[in-house]
Amino acid sequence: MSNRILLIEDEEKIARFTELELVHEGYEVAKAFNGRDGLEAALSGRYDLVLLDVMLPELNGLEVLRRLRRESDMPVIMLTARDAVMDKVSGLDAGADDYITKPFAIEELLARVRVALKKRGGRIFYTNKLTAGPVTVDTDRHEVTCCGQNIDLTHREYELLRVLLENKNIVMDREKLMNQVCGYDYIGETNIIDVYVRYIRSKIDDRFGIHFIHTVRGVGYVIKE
Ligand code: CA
């Protein structure tokens, strides 16, 4: 899968040119033309890297960066005007990974993009925590906690819990759960799901005295908020 880059740049010519080059390199690109839209898009968690112009209408690039950093550590490369030393320093202070001065050679930009993505291990999801009540699943770390305590789950128990949490408040039937947890080529009885649910309940519901995974008779299971 290709990396997704968000380009926040109000100068349409530069934006279009940069987009073309990035797409040519195999990246997926989305553009925003002012700071406010750009910040909103960056916070959506859909992108792997942000190219952020400093001089932007609505909200300037440094302010976008400051607000973004309160919630996300995704890679950000600032696009600064030539010799605007203050911008570079402020940008790095505010948490930019790198900067590049305009007008830039596209090869340099591509090189910096590659470095920034590599440093962060490529694709990163920032909406990496699923929660319901006292239970949290951190999908980056494969960690499950309840009331702040670590819960030890097997791979399939973990997958089942993750799928139920991703579909919070939606009743999931056994077949759907089995396909997602065991894979579509798994041949077996759907009551395997009941077995895993029982294990999870013994590790979470019983241990913490909560009613976490609900049975919907004749259908399947649901986790409610
Ligand atoms: Ca600008």
Short mmCIF file of C-alpha atoms and ligand atoms in Angstrom, two decimals:
data_model
loop_
_atom_site.label_atom_id
_atom_site.label_comp_id
_atom_site.label_asym_id
_atom_site.label_seq_id
_atom_site.Cartn_x
_atom_site.Cartn_y
_atom_site.Cartn_z
CA MET A 1 0.00 0.00 0.00
CA SER A 2 1.28 3.43 -0.82
CA ASN A 3 1.88 6.10 1.76
CA ARG A 4 -0.61 8.91 1.94
CA ILE A 5 0.62 12.45 2.00
CA LEU A 6 -1.34 15.53 2.94
CA LEU A 7 -0.13 18.69 1.22
CA ILE A 8 -1.19 21.92 2.89
CA GLU A 9 -0.24 24.71 0.52
CA ASP A 10 -2.20 27.75 -0.61
CA GLU A 11 -0.23 28.47 -3.76
CA GLU A 12 -2.09 26.39 -6.26
CA LYS A 13 0.68 26.18 -8.81
CA ILE A 14 3.16 24.83 -6.29
CA ALA A 15 0.53 22.51 -4.85
CA ARG A 16 -0.38 21.09 -8.24
CA PHE A 17 3.22 20.61 -9.34
CA THR A 18 4.19 18.98 -6.04
CA GLU A 19 1.15 16.73 -6.13
CA LEU A 20 1.99 15.54 -9.65
CA GLU A 21 5.54 14.66 -8.68
CA LEU A 22 4.47 12.84 -5.52
CA VAL A 23 1.80 10.88 -7.35
CA HIS A 24 4.36 10.02 -10.00
CA GLU A 25 6.53 8.57 -7.20
CA GLY A 26 3.65 6.38 -6.11
CA TYR A 27 2.29 8.35 -3.17
CA GLU A 28 -1.37 9.09 -2.63
CA VAL A 29 -1.84 12.83 -2.22
CA ALA A 30 -4.59 15.01 -0.81
CA LYS A 31 -4.42 18.81 -0.79
CA ALA A 32 -5.68 21.50 1.54
CA PHE A 33 -5.44 25.17 0.64
CA ASN A 34 -5.70 26.80 4.04
CA GLY A 35 -4.54 26.07 7.56
CA ARG A 36 -7.93 25.30 9.03
CA ASP A 37 -8.90 22.68 6.45
CA GLY A 38 -5.37 21.33 6.54
CA LEU A 39 -5.38 20.86 10.30
CA GLU A 40 -8.72 19.10 10.19
CA ALA A 41 -7.50 16.74 7.47
CA ALA A 42 -4.22 16.09 9.30
CA LEU A 43 -6.11 15.17 12.46
CA SER A 44 -8.27 12.69 10.60
CA GLY A 45 -5.56 10.07 10.92
CA ARG A 46 -5.82 9.21 7.24
CA TYR A 47 -2.35 10.41 6.30
CA ASP A 48 1.18 9.20 6.89
CA LEU A 49 2.94 12.51 6.43
CA VAL A 50 2.14 16.21 6.14
CA LEU A 51 3.87 18.75 3.90
CA LEU A 52 3.05 22.04 5.55
CA ASP A 53 3.53 25.51 4.12
CA VAL A 54 4.24 28.23 6.69
CA MET A 55 2.41 31.20 5.17
CA LEU A 56 -1.18 30.02 4.98
CA PRO A 57 -4.55 31.75 5.16
CA GLU A 58 -6.95 31.09 8.06
CA LEU A 59 -4.35 29.50 10.30
CA ASN A 60 -0.61 29.78 9.63
CA GLY A 61 1.57 26.72 9.30
CA LEU A 62 3.25 27.07 12.68
CA GLU A 63 -0.09 27.26 14.43
CA VAL A 64 -1.32 24.24 12.46
CA LEU A 65 1.78 22.37 13.58
CA ARG A 66 1.38 23.34 17.24
CA ARG A 67 -2.22 22.21 17.30
CA LEU A 68 -1.45 19.03 15.41
CA ARG A 69 1.31 18.14 17.86
CA ARG A 70 -1.12 18.17 20.78
CA GLU A 71 -2.71 15.06 19.30
CA SER A 72 -0.35 13.47 16.83
CA ASP A 73 3.33 12.80 16.29
CA MET A 74 2.94 12.10 12.59
CA PRO A 75 5.83 13.24 10.36
CA VAL A 76 5.62 16.87 9.28
CA ILE A 77 7.91 18.61 6.81
CA MET A 78 7.62 22.40 6.71
CA LEU A 79 7.80 24.30 3.44
CA THR A 80 9.43 27.61 4.23
CA ALA A 81 10.31 30.68 2.23
CA ARG A 82 13.93 31.07 1.22
CA ASP A 83 16.11 32.32 4.04
CA ALA A 84 13.27 32.58 6.49
CA VAL A 85 15.54 31.37 9.27
CA MET A 86 13.01 32.20 11.95
CA ASP A 87 10.43 29.95 10.30
CA LYS A 88 12.83 27.05 10.25
CA VAL A 89 13.81 27.45 13.87
CA SER A 90 10.22 27.95 15.02
CA GLY A 91 9.09 25.02 12.94
CA LEU A 92 11.63 22.65 14.41
CA ASP A 93 10.89 24.00 17.89
CA ALA A 94 7.21 23.34 17.35
CA GLY A 95 7.95 19.75 16.42
CA ALA A 96 8.49 19.63 12.67
CA ASP A 97 10.59 16.69 11.52
CA ASP A 98 12.28 18.61 8.77
CA TYR A 99 11.92 21.64 6.54
CA ILE A 100 12.62 22.48 2.97
CA THR A 101 12.98 25.94 1.48
CA LYS A 102 10.98 27.12 -1.47
CA PRO A 103 11.56 27.03 -4.33
CA PHE A 104 12.76 23.49 -3.85
CA ALA A 105 14.14 20.90 -6.22
CA ILE A 106 11.64 18.08 -6.36
CA GLU A 107 14.38 15.50 -5.88
CA GLU A 108 15.27 17.06 -2.56
CA LEU A 109 11.67 17.05 -1.44
CA LEU A 110 11.27 13.40 -2.40
CA ALA A 111 14.43 12.48 -0.54
CA ARG A 112 13.23 14.25 2.62
CA VAL A 113 9.84 12.61 2.37
CA ARG A 114 11.47 9.19 2.13
CA VAL A 115 13.65 9.88 5.14
CA ALA A 116 10.79 11.20 7.27
CA LEU A 117 8.60 8.21 6.45
CA LYS A 118 11.40 5.74 7.07
CA LYS A 119 12.23 7.31 10.40
CA ARG A 120 8.68 6.76 11.51
CA GLY A 121 8.48 3.27 10.11
CA GLY A 122 6.26 4.09 7.17
CA ARG A 123 2.55 3.78 7.58
CA ILE A 124 1.40 4.76 11.02
CA PHE A 125 -2.13 4.82 12.32
CA TYR A 126 -2.82 7.45 14.91
CA THR A 127 -6.26 6.27 15.87
CA ASN A 128 -4.60 3.32 17.52
CA LYS A 129 -6.67 2.98 20.66
CA LEU A 130 -10.04 1.32 20.83
CA THR A 131 -11.96 1.72 24.06
CA ALA A 132 -15.20 0.75 25.69
CA GLY A 133 -15.76 1.51 29.34
CA PRO A 134 -12.66 0.53 31.32
CA VAL A 135 -11.21 -1.58 28.49
CA THR A 136 -8.62 -0.25 26.04
CA VAL A 137 -7.01 -2.03 23.10
CA ASP A 138 -3.84 -0.40 21.81
CA THR A 139 -3.54 -1.77 18.27
CA ASP A 140 -0.01 -0.41 17.82
CA ARG A 141 1.35 -2.27 20.79
CA HIS A 142 -1.07 -5.17 20.77
CA GLU A 143 -1.86 -4.36 24.37
CA VAL A 144 -5.11 -4.76 26.19
CA THR A 145 -5.82 -3.12 29.51
CA CYS A 146 -8.79 -3.03 31.82
CA CYS A 147 -8.91 -0.48 34.64
CA GLY A 148 -5.26 0.23 33.80
CA GLN A 149 -4.16 -3.38 34.29
CA ASN A 150 -2.67 -5.47 31.51
CA ILE A 151 -4.75 -8.32 30.19
CA ASP A 152 -2.96 -11.28 28.70
CA LEU A 153 -4.83 -12.56 25.62
CA THR A 154 -3.93 -15.13 23.02
CA HIS A 155 -3.70 -14.00 19.41
CA ARG A 156 -7.25 -15.05 18.53
CA GLU A 157 -8.76 -13.71 21.72
CA TYR A 158 -7.08 -10.42 20.97
CA GLU A 159 -8.34 -10.40 17.37
CA LEU A 160 -11.86 -11.17 18.49
CA LEU A 161 -11.80 -8.38 21.04
CA ARG A 162 -10.38 -5.96 18.49
CA VAL A 163 -13.05 -6.79 15.91
CA LEU A 164 -15.83 -6.41 18.48
CA LEU A 165 -14.42 -3.07 19.62
CA GLU A 166 -14.00 -1.81 16.08
CA ASN A 167 -17.67 -2.58 15.59
CA LYS A 168 -18.77 -1.23 18.94
CA ASN A 169 -22.56 -1.10 19.38
CA ILE A 170 -23.04 -3.29 16.30
CA VAL A 171 -24.21 -6.85 16.84
CA MET A 172 -21.75 -9.18 15.12
CA ASP A 173 -22.92 -12.63 14.13
CA ARG A 174 -20.73 -15.64 14.71
CA GLU A 175 -19.94 -16.22 11.06
CA LYS A 176 -18.75 -12.68 10.50
CA LEU A 177 -16.64 -12.85 13.63
CA MET A 178 -15.18 -16.18 12.61
CA ASN A 179 -14.23 -14.88 9.17
CA GLN A 180 -12.50 -11.86 10.64
CA VAL A 181 -10.81 -13.63 13.51
CA CYS A 182 -9.85 -16.95 11.94
CA GLY A 183 -9.70 -15.91 8.27
CA TYR A 184 -12.05 -16.75 5.42
CA ASP A 185 -10.35 -20.04 4.69
CA TYR A 186 -10.87 -21.34 8.20
CA ILE A 187 -12.94 -24.47 8.24
CA GLY A 188 -14.61 -25.19 11.52
CA GLU A 189 -17.63 -24.64 13.65
CA THR A 190 -18.72 -21.10 14.41
CA ASN A 191 -19.06 -22.09 18.05
CA ILE A 192 -15.31 -21.61 18.24
CA ILE A 193 -16.27 -17.96 18.71
CA ASP A 194 -18.28 -18.89 21.80
CA VAL A 195 -15.19 -20.57 23.18
CA TYR A 196 -13.04 -17.47 22.67
CA VAL A 197 -15.72 -15.25 24.16
CA ARG A 198 -15.76 -17.47 27.21
CA TYR A 199 -11.99 -17.12 27.57
CA ILE A 200 -12.14 -13.34 27.21
CA ARG A 201 -14.96 -13.15 29.74
CA SER A 202 -12.95 -15.14 32.24
CA LYS A 203 -10.04 -12.74 31.79
CA ILE A 204 -12.01 -9.48 31.77
CA ASP A 205 -15.66 -9.74 32.83
CA ASP A 206 -15.17 -12.18 35.66
CA ARG A 207 -11.91 -10.72 36.89
CA PHE A 208 -13.12 -7.13 37.00
CA GLY A 209 -16.75 -7.82 37.75
CA ILE A 210 -18.07 -6.07 34.65
CA HIS A 211 -20.53 -7.06 31.97
CA PHE A 212 -18.49 -6.29 28.90
CA ILE A 213 -19.29 -8.62 26.00
CA HIS A 214 -23.03 -9.01 25.57
CA THR A 215 -24.63 -12.10 24.05
CA VAL A 216 -27.40 -11.49 21.56
CA ARG A 217 -29.30 -14.74 21.63
CA GLY A 218 -29.50 -16.52 18.29
CA VAL A 219 -27.25 -13.95 16.62
CA GLY A 220 -23.87 -13.27 18.15
CA TYR A 221 -22.12 -10.72 20.30
CA VAL A 222 -21.81 -7.01 20.86
CA ILE A 223 -19.74 -4.67 22.97
CA LYS A 224 -21.74 -1.65 24.05
CA GLU A 225 -20.36 1.66 25.16
CA CA B 1 1.90 30.10 1.22
#
